mmCIF file of C-alpha atoms (C1' of nucleotides) in Angstrom:
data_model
loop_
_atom_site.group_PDB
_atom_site.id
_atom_site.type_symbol
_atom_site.label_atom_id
_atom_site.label_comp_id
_atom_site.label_asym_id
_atom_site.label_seq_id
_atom_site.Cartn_x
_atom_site.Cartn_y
_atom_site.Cartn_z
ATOM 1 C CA UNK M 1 -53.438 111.551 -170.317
ATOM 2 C CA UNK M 2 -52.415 108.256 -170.731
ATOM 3 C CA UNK M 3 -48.857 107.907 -168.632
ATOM 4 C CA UNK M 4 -47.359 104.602 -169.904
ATOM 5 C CA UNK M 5 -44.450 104.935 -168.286
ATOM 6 C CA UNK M 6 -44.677 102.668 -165.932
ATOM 7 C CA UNK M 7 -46.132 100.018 -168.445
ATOM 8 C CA UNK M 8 -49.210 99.354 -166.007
ATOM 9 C CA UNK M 9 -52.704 99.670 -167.842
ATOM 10 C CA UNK M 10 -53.752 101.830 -164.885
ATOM 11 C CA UNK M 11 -57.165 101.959 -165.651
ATOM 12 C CA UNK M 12 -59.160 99.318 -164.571
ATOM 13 C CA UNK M 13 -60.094 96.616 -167.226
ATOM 14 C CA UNK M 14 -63.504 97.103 -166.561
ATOM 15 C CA UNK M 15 -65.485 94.567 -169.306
ATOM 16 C CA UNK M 16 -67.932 96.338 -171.394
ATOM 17 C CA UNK M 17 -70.512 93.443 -170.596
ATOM 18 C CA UNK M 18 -70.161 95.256 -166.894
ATOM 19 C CA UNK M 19 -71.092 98.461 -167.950
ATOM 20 C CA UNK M 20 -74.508 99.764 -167.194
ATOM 21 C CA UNK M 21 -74.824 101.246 -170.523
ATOM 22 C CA UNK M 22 -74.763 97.513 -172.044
ATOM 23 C CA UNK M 23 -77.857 96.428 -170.149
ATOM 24 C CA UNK M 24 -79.333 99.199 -172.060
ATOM 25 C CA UNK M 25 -78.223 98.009 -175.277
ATOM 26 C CA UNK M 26 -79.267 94.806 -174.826
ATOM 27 C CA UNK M 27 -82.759 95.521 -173.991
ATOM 28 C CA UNK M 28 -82.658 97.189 -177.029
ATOM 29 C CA UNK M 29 -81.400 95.264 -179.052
ATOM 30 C CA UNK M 30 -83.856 92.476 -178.125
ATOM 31 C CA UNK M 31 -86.710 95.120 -178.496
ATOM 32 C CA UNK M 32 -86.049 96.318 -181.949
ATOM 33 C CA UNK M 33 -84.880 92.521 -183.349
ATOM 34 C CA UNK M 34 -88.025 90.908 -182.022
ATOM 35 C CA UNK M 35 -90.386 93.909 -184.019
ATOM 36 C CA UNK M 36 -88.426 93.296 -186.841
ATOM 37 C CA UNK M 37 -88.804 89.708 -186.971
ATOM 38 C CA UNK M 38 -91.980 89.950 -186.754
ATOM 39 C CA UNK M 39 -92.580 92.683 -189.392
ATOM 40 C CA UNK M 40 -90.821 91.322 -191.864
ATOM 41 C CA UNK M 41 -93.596 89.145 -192.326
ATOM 42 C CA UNK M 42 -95.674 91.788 -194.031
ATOM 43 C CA UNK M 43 -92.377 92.878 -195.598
ATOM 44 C CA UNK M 44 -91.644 96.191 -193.485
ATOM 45 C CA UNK M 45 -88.803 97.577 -191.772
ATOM 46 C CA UNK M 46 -89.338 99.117 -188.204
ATOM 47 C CA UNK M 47 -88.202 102.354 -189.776
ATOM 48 C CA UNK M 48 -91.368 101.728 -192.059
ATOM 49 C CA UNK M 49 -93.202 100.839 -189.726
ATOM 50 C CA UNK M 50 -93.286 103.746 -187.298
ATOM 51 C CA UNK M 51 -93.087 106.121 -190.080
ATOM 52 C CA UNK M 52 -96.218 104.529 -191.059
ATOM 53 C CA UNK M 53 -97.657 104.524 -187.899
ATOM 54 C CA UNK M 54 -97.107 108.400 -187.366
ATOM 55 C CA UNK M 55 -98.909 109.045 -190.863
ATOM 56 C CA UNK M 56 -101.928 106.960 -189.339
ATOM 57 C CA UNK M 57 -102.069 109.154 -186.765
ATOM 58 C CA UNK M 58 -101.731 112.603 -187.791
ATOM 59 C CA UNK M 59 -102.631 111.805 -191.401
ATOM 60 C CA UNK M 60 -100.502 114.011 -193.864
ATOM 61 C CA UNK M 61 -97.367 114.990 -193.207
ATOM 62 C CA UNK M 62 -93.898 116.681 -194.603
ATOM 63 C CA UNK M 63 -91.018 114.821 -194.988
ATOM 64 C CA UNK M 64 -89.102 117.231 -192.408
ATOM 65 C CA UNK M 65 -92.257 116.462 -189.566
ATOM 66 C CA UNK M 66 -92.172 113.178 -189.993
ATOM 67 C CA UNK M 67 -88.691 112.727 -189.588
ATOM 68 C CA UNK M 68 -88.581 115.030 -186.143
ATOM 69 C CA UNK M 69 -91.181 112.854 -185.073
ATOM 70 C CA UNK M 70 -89.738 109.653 -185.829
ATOM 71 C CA UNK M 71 -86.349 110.591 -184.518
ATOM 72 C CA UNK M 72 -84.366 110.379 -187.274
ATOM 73 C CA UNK M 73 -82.965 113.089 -189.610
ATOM 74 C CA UNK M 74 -84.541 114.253 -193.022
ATOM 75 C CA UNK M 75 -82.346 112.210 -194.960
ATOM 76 C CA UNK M 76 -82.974 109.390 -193.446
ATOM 77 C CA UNK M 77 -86.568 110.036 -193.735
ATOM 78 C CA UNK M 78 -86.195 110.557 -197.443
ATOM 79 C CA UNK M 79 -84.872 107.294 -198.336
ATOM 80 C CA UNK M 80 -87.452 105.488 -195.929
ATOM 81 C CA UNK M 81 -90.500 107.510 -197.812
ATOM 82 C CA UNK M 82 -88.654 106.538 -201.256
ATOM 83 C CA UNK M 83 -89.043 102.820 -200.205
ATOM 84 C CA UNK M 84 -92.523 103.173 -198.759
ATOM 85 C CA UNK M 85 -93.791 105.257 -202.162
ATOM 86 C CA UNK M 86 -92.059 102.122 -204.427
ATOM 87 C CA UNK M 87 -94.602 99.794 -202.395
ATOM 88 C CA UNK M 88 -97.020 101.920 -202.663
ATOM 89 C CA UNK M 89 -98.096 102.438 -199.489
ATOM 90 C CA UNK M 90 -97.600 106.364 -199.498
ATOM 91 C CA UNK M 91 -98.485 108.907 -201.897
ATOM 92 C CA UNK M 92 -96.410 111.937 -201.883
ATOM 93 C CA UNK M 93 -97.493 115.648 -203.571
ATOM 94 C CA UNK M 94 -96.670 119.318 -203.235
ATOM 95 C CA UNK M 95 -98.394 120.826 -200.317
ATOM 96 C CA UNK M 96 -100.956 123.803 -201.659
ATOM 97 C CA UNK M 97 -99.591 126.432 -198.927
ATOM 98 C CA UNK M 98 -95.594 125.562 -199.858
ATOM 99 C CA UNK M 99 -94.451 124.123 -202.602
ATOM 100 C CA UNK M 100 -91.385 122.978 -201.588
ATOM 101 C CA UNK M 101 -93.361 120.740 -199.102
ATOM 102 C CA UNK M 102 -93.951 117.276 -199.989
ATOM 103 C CA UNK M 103 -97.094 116.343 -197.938
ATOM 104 C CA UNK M 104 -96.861 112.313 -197.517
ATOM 105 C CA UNK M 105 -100.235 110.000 -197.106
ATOM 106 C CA UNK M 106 -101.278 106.548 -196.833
ATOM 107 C CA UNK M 107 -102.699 104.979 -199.540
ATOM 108 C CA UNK M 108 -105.643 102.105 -198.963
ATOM 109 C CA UNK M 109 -103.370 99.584 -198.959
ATOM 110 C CA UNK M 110 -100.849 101.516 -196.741
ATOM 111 C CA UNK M 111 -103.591 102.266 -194.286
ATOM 112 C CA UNK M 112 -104.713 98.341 -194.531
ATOM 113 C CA UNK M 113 -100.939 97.340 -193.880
ATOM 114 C CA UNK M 114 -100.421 99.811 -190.746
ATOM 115 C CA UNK M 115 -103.307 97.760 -189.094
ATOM 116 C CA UNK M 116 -101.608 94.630 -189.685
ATOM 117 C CA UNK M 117 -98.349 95.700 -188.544
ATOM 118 C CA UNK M 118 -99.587 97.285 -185.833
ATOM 119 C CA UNK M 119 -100.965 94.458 -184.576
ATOM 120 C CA UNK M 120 -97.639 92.358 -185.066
ATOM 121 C CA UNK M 121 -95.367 95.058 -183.100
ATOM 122 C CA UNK M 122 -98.155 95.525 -180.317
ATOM 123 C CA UNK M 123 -97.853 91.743 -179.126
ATOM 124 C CA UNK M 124 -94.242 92.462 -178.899
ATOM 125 C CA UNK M 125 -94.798 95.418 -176.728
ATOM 126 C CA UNK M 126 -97.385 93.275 -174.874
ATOM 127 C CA UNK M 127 -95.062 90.603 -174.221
ATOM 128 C CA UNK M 128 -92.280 93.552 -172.764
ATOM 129 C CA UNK M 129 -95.097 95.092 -170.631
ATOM 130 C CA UNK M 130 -95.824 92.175 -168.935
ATOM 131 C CA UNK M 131 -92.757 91.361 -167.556
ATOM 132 C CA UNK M 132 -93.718 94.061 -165.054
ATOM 133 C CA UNK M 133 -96.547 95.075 -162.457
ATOM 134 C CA UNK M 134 -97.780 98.717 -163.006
ATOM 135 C CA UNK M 135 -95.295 99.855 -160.289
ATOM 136 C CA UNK M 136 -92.132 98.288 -162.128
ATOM 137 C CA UNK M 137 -93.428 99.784 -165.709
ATOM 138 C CA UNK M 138 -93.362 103.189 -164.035
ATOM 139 C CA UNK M 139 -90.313 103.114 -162.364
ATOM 140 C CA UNK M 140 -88.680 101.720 -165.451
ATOM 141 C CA UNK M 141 -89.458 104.335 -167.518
ATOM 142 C CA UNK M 142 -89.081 106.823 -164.974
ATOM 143 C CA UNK M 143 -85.206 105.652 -165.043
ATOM 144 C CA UNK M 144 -84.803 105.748 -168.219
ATOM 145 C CA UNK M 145 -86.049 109.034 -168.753
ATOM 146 C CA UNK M 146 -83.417 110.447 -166.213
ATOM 147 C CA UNK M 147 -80.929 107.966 -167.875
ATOM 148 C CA UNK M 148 -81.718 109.900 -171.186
ATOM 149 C CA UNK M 149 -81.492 112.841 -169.551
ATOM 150 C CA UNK M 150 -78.155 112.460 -168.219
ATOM 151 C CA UNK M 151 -77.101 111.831 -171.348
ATOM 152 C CA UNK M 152 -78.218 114.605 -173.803
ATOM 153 C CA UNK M 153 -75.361 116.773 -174.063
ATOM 154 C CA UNK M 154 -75.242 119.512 -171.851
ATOM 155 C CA UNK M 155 -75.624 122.505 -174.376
ATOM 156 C CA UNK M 156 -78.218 121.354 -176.266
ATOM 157 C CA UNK M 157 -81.964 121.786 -174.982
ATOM 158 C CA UNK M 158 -84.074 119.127 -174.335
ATOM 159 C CA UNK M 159 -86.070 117.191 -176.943
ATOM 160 C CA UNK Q 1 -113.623 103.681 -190.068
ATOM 161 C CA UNK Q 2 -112.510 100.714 -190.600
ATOM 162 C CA UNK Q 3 -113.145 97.875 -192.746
ATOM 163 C CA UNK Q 4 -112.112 95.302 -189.661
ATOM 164 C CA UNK Q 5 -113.143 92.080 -190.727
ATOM 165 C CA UNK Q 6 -112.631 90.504 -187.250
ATOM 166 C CA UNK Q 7 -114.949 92.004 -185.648
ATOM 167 C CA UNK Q 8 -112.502 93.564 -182.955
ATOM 168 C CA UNK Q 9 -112.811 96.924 -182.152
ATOM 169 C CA UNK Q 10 -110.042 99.301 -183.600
ATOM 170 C CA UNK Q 11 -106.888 99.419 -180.817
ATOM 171 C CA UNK Q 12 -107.288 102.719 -179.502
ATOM 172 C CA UNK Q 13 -104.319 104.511 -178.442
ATOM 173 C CA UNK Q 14 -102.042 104.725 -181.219
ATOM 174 C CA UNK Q 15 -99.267 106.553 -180.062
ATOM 175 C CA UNK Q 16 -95.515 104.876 -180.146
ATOM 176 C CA UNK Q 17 -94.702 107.693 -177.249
ATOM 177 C CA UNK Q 18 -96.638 105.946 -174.792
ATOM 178 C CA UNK Q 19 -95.395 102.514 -175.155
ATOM 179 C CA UNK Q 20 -92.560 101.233 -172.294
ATOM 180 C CA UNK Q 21 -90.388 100.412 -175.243
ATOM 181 C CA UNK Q 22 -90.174 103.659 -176.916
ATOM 182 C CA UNK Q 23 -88.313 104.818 -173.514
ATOM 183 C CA UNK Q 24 -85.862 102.180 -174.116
ATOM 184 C CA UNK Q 25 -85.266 103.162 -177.503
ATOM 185 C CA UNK Q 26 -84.705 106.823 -176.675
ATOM 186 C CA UNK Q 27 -82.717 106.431 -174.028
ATOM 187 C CA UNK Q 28 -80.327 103.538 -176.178
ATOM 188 C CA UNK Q 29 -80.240 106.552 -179.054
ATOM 189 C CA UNK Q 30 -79.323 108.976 -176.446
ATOM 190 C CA UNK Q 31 -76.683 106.926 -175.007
ATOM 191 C CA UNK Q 32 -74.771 105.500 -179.022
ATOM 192 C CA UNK Q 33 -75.463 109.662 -180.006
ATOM 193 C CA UNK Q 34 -73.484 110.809 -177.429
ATOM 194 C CA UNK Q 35 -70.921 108.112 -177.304
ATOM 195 C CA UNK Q 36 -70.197 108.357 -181.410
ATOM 196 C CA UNK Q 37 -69.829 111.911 -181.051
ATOM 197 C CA UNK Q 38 -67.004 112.263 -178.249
ATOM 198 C CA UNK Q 39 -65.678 109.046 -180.218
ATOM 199 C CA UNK Q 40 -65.497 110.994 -183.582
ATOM 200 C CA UNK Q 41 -62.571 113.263 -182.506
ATOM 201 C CA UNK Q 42 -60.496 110.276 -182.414
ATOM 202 C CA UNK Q 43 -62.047 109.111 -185.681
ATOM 203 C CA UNK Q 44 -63.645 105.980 -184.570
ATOM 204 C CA UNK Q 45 -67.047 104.349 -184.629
ATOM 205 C CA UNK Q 46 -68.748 103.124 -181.786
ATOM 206 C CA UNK Q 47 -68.411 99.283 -183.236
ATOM 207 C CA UNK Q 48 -64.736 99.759 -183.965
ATOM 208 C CA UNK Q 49 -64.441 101.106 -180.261
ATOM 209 C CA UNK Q 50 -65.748 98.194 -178.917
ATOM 210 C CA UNK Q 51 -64.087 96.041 -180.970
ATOM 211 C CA UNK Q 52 -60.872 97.578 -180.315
ATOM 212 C CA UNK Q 53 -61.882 97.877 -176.249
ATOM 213 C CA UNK Q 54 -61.957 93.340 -176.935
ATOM 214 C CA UNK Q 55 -59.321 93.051 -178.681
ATOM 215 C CA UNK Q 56 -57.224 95.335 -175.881
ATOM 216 C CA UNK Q 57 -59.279 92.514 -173.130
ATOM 217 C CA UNK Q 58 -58.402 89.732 -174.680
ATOM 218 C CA UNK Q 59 -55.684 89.584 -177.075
ATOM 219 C CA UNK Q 60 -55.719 87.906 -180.175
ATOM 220 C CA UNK Q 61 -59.294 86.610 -181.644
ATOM 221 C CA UNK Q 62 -60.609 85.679 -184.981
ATOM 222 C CA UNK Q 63 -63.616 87.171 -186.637
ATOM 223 C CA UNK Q 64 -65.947 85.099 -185.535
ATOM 224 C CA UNK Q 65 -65.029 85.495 -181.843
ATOM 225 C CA UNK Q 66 -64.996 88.655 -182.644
ATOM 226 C CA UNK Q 67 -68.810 88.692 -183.969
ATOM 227 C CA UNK Q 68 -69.800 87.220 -180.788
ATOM 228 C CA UNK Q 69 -68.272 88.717 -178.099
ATOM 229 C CA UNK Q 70 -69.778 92.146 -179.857
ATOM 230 C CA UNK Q 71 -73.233 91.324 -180.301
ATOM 231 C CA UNK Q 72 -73.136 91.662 -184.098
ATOM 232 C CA UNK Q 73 -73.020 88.641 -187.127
ATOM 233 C CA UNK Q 74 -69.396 87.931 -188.590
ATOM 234 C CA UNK Q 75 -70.293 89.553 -192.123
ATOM 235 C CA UNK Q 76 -70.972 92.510 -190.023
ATOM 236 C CA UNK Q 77 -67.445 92.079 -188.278
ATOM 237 C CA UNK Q 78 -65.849 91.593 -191.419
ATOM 238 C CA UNK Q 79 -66.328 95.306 -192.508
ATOM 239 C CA UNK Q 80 -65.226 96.482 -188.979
ATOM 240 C CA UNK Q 81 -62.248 94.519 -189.042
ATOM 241 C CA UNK Q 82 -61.527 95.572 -192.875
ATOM 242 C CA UNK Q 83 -61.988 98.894 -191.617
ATOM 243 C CA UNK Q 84 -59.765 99.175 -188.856
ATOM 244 C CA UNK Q 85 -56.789 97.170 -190.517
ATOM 245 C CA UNK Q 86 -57.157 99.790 -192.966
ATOM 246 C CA UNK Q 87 -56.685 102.692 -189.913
ATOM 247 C CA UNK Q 88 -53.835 100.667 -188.809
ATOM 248 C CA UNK Q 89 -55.342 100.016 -185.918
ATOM 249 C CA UNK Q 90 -55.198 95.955 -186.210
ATOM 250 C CA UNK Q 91 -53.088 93.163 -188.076
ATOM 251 C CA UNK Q 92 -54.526 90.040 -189.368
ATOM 252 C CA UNK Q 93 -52.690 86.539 -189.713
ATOM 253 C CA UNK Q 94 -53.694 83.020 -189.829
ATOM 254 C CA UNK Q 95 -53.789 81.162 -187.512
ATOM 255 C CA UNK Q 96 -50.801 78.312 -186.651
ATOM 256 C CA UNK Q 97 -53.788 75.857 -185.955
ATOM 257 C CA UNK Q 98 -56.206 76.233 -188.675
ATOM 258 C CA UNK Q 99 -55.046 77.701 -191.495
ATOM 259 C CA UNK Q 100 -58.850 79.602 -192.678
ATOM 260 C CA UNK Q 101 -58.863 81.181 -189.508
ATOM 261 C CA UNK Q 102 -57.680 85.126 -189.145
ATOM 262 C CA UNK Q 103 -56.218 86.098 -185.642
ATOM 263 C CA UNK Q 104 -56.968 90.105 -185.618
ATOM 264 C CA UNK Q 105 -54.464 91.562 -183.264
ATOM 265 C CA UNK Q 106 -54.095 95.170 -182.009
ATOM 266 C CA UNK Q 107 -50.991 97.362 -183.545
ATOM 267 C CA UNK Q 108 -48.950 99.622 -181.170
ATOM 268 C CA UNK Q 109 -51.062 102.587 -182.076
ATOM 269 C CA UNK Q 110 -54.051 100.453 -182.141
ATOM 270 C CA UNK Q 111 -53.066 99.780 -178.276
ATOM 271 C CA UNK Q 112 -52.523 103.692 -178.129
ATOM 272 C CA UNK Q 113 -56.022 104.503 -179.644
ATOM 273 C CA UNK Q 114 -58.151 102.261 -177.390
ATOM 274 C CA UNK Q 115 -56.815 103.704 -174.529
ATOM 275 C CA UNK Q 116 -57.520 107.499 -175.366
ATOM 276 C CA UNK Q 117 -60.772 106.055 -177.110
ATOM 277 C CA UNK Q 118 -61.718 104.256 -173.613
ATOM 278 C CA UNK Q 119 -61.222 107.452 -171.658
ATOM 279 C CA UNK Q 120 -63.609 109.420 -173.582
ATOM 280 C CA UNK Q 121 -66.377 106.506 -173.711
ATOM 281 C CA UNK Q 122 -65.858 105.702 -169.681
ATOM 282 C CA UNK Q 123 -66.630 109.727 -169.405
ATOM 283 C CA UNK Q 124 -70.063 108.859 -170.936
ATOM 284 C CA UNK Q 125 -71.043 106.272 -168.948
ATOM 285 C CA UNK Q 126 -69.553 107.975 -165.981
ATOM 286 C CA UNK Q 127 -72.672 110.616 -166.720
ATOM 287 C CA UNK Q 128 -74.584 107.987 -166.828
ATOM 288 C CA UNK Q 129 -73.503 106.218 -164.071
ATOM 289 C CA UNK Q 130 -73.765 109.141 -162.022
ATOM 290 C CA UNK Q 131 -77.628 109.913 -162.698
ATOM 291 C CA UNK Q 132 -78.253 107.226 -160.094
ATOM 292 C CA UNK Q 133 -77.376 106.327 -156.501
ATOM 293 C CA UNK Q 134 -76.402 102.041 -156.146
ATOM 294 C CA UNK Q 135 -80.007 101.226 -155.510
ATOM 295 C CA UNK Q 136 -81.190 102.488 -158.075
ATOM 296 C CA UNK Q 137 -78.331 100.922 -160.704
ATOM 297 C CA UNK Q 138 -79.132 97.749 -159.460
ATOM 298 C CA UNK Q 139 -82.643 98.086 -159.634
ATOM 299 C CA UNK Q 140 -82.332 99.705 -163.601
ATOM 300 C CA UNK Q 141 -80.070 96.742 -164.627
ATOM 301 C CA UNK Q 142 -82.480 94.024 -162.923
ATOM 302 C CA UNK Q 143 -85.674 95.961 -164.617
ATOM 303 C CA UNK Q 144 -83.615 95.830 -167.924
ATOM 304 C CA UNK Q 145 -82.478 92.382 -167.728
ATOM 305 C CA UNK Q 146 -86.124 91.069 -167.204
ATOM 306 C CA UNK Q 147 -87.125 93.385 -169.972
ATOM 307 C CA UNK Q 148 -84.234 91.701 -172.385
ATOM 308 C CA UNK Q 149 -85.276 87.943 -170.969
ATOM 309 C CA UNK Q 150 -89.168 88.988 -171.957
ATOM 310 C CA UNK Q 151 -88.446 90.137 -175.524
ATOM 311 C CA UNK Q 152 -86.166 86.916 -176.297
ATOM 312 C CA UNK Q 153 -88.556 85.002 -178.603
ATOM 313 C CA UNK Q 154 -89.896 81.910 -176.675
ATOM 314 C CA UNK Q 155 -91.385 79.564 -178.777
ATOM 315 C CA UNK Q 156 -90.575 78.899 -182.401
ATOM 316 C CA UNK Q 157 -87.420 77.128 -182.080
ATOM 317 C CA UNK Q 158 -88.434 77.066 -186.399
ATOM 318 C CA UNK Q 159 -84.811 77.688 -187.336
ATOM 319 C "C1'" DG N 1 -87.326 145.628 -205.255
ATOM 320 C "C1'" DG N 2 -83.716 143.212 -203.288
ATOM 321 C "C1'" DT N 3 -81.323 140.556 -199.621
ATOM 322 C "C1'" DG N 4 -80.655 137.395 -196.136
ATOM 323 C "C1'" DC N 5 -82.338 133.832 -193.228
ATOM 324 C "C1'" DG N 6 -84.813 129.702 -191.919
ATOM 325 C "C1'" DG N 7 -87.235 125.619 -193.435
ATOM 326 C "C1'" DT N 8 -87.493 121.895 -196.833
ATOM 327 C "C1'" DA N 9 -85.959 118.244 -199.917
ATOM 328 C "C1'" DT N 10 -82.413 115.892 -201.999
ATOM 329 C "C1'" DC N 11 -77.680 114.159 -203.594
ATOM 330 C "C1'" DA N 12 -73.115 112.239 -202.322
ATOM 331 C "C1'" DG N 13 -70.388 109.468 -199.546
ATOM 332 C "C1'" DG N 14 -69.347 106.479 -195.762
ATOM 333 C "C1'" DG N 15 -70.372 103.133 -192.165
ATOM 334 C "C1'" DC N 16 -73.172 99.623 -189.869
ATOM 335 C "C1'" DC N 17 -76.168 95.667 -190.021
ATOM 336 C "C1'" DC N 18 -78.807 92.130 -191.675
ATOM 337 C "C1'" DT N 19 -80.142 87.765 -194.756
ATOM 338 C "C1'" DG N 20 -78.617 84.517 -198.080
ATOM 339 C "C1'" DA N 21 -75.132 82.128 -200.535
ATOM 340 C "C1'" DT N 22 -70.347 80.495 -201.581
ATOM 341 C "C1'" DG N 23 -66.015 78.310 -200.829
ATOM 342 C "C1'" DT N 24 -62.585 76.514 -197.754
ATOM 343 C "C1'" DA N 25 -60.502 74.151 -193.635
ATOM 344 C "C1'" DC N 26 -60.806 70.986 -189.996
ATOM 345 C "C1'" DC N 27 -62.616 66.813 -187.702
ATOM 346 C "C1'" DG N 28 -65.247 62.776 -186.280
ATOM 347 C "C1'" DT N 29 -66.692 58.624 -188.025
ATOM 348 C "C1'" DA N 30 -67.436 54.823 -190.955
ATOM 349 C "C1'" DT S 1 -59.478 56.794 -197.123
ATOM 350 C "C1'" DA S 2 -63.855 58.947 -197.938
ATOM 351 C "C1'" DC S 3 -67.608 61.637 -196.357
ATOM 352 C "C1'" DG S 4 -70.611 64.583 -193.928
ATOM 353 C "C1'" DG S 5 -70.974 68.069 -190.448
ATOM 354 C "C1'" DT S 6 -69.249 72.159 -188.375
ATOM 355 C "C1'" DA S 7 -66.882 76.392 -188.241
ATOM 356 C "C1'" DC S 8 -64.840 80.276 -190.563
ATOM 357 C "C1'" DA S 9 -64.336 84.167 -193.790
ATOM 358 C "C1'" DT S 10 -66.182 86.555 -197.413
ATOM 359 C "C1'" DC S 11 -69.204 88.262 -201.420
ATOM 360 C "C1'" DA S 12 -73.732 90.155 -202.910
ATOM 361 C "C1'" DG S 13 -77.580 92.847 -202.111
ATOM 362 C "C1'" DG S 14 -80.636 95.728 -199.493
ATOM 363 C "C1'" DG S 15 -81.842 98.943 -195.849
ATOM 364 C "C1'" DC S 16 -80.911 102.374 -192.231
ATOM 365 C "C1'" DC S 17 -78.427 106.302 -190.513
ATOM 366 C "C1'" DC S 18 -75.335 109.842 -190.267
ATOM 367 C "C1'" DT S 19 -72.495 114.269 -191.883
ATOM 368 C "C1'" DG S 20 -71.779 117.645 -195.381
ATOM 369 C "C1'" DA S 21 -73.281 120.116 -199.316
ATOM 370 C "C1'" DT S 22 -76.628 121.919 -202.747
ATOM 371 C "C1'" DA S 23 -80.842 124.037 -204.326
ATOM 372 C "C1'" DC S 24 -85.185 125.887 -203.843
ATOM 373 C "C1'" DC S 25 -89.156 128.318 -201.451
ATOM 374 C "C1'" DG S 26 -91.315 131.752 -198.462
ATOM 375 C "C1'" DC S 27 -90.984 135.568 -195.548
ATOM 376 C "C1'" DA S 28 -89.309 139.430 -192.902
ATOM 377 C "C1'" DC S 29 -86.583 143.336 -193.139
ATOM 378 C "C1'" DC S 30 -84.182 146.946 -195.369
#
DNA sequence: GGTGCGGTATCAGGGCCCTGATGTACCGTA
DNA sequence: TACGGTACATCAGGGCCCTGATACCGCACC
């Protein structure tokens, strides 16, 4: 792989900051640290906060759905429906057709809260969408979804 | 429906799939998913890559430097750091001209590692790379870049 | 009936990442 | 010399996220 015998670093140095995977994770980064700045002043994670927002949509839900929807894996999803339960923004009980299911749903105040939050993390994705005309928005997403594409490994299926 | 005291109507649409930034996010967690998986069969993070891949730039830095160059807070570095000294991968000294100051500096099989390490990561954004001719790389990085600029937090200088 | 398989929830362990706080080292300035 | 500001490293605590493993439920199939 890596012949050092002639002591020369033969690949290039190539700076990470050059990358086009870094813009990426810089938008990002900027995305998810702005909704969590502004979140945490009605004391929620984003992790809370779209799990929250998915129950608000589709009203009850099993740990296991909820977690395919949010993207993240069910034991991820446990802890973050532990922490939303302690504020008491959830309730959690057997389902009546499984009874291994947990069927999770927003309380009042949860359902009050969502709104709130909502609210918070729509400015931010106000402020992103108008940095672009409708053309640019489209285009935008239309590269990242090939980017994202590109990138799923090749024997799994898609999403 | 709702008990909304401020008289606006309900927002409507609801759904986190529709939003620009949910495209960013996916494409961000396709992008660290795939890079953290060819990067586990040399048993190494993605933030321990990178730090590694600036430490291999740039020769010795301290933590801090560290912290900056990666995007991430020093506390934050000082786990990566503890980590990879542990590996082997890195030594830590003080420095000759300040004495609380740690110089992290790679180890020969650190050097070894980032190299193999690089190869595999370079492969991923090779596939990404490749999803798009120069136009349209130039075009995704300028769209991102605005996108990043936008979600920087423009008033509020409150700190 | 019994058996195996797929879906569900959870525990255990490790790593990253943040905020907040602490203690130390240097340095400019009075 | 003394002092305040800045920079650095680290501890403490909490949350997210993953892999691997365990246990339990329902259902199809034998």
């Amino acid at each position: 792989m890596s012949d050092n015998a002639s002591g020369r670093p033969d690949p290039a140095p190539l700076d990470v900051h050059d990358r086009l995977g870094h813009a990426v994770k810089r938008a990002e980064q900027a995305l998810i640290g702005e909704k969590s700045r502004v979140l945490r002043t009605v004391d929620l994670t984003v992790p809370q906060y779209v799990t929250l927002l998915a129950l608000h949509r589709a009203g009850g839900m099993s740990g296991a759905q909820l977690a395919r929807e949010c993207l993240v894996t069910p034991q991820t999803m446990t802890t973050v429906l532990t922490n939303l339960e302690h504020k008491g923004l959830i309730t959690r009980e057997t389902s009546s057709v499984h009874q291994r299911v947990l069927v999770a749903r927003l309380t009042r105040s949860g359902r009050a809260l969502v709104k709130k939050a909502d609210a918070l993390a729509r400015d931010v994705e106000q402020r992103l969408s108008d940095a672009f005309d409708d053309a640019e928005r489209a285009l935008l997403r239309e590269l990242l979804d090939r980017a994202t594409a590109a990138l799923r490994r090749p024997d799994r299926p898609t999403d």
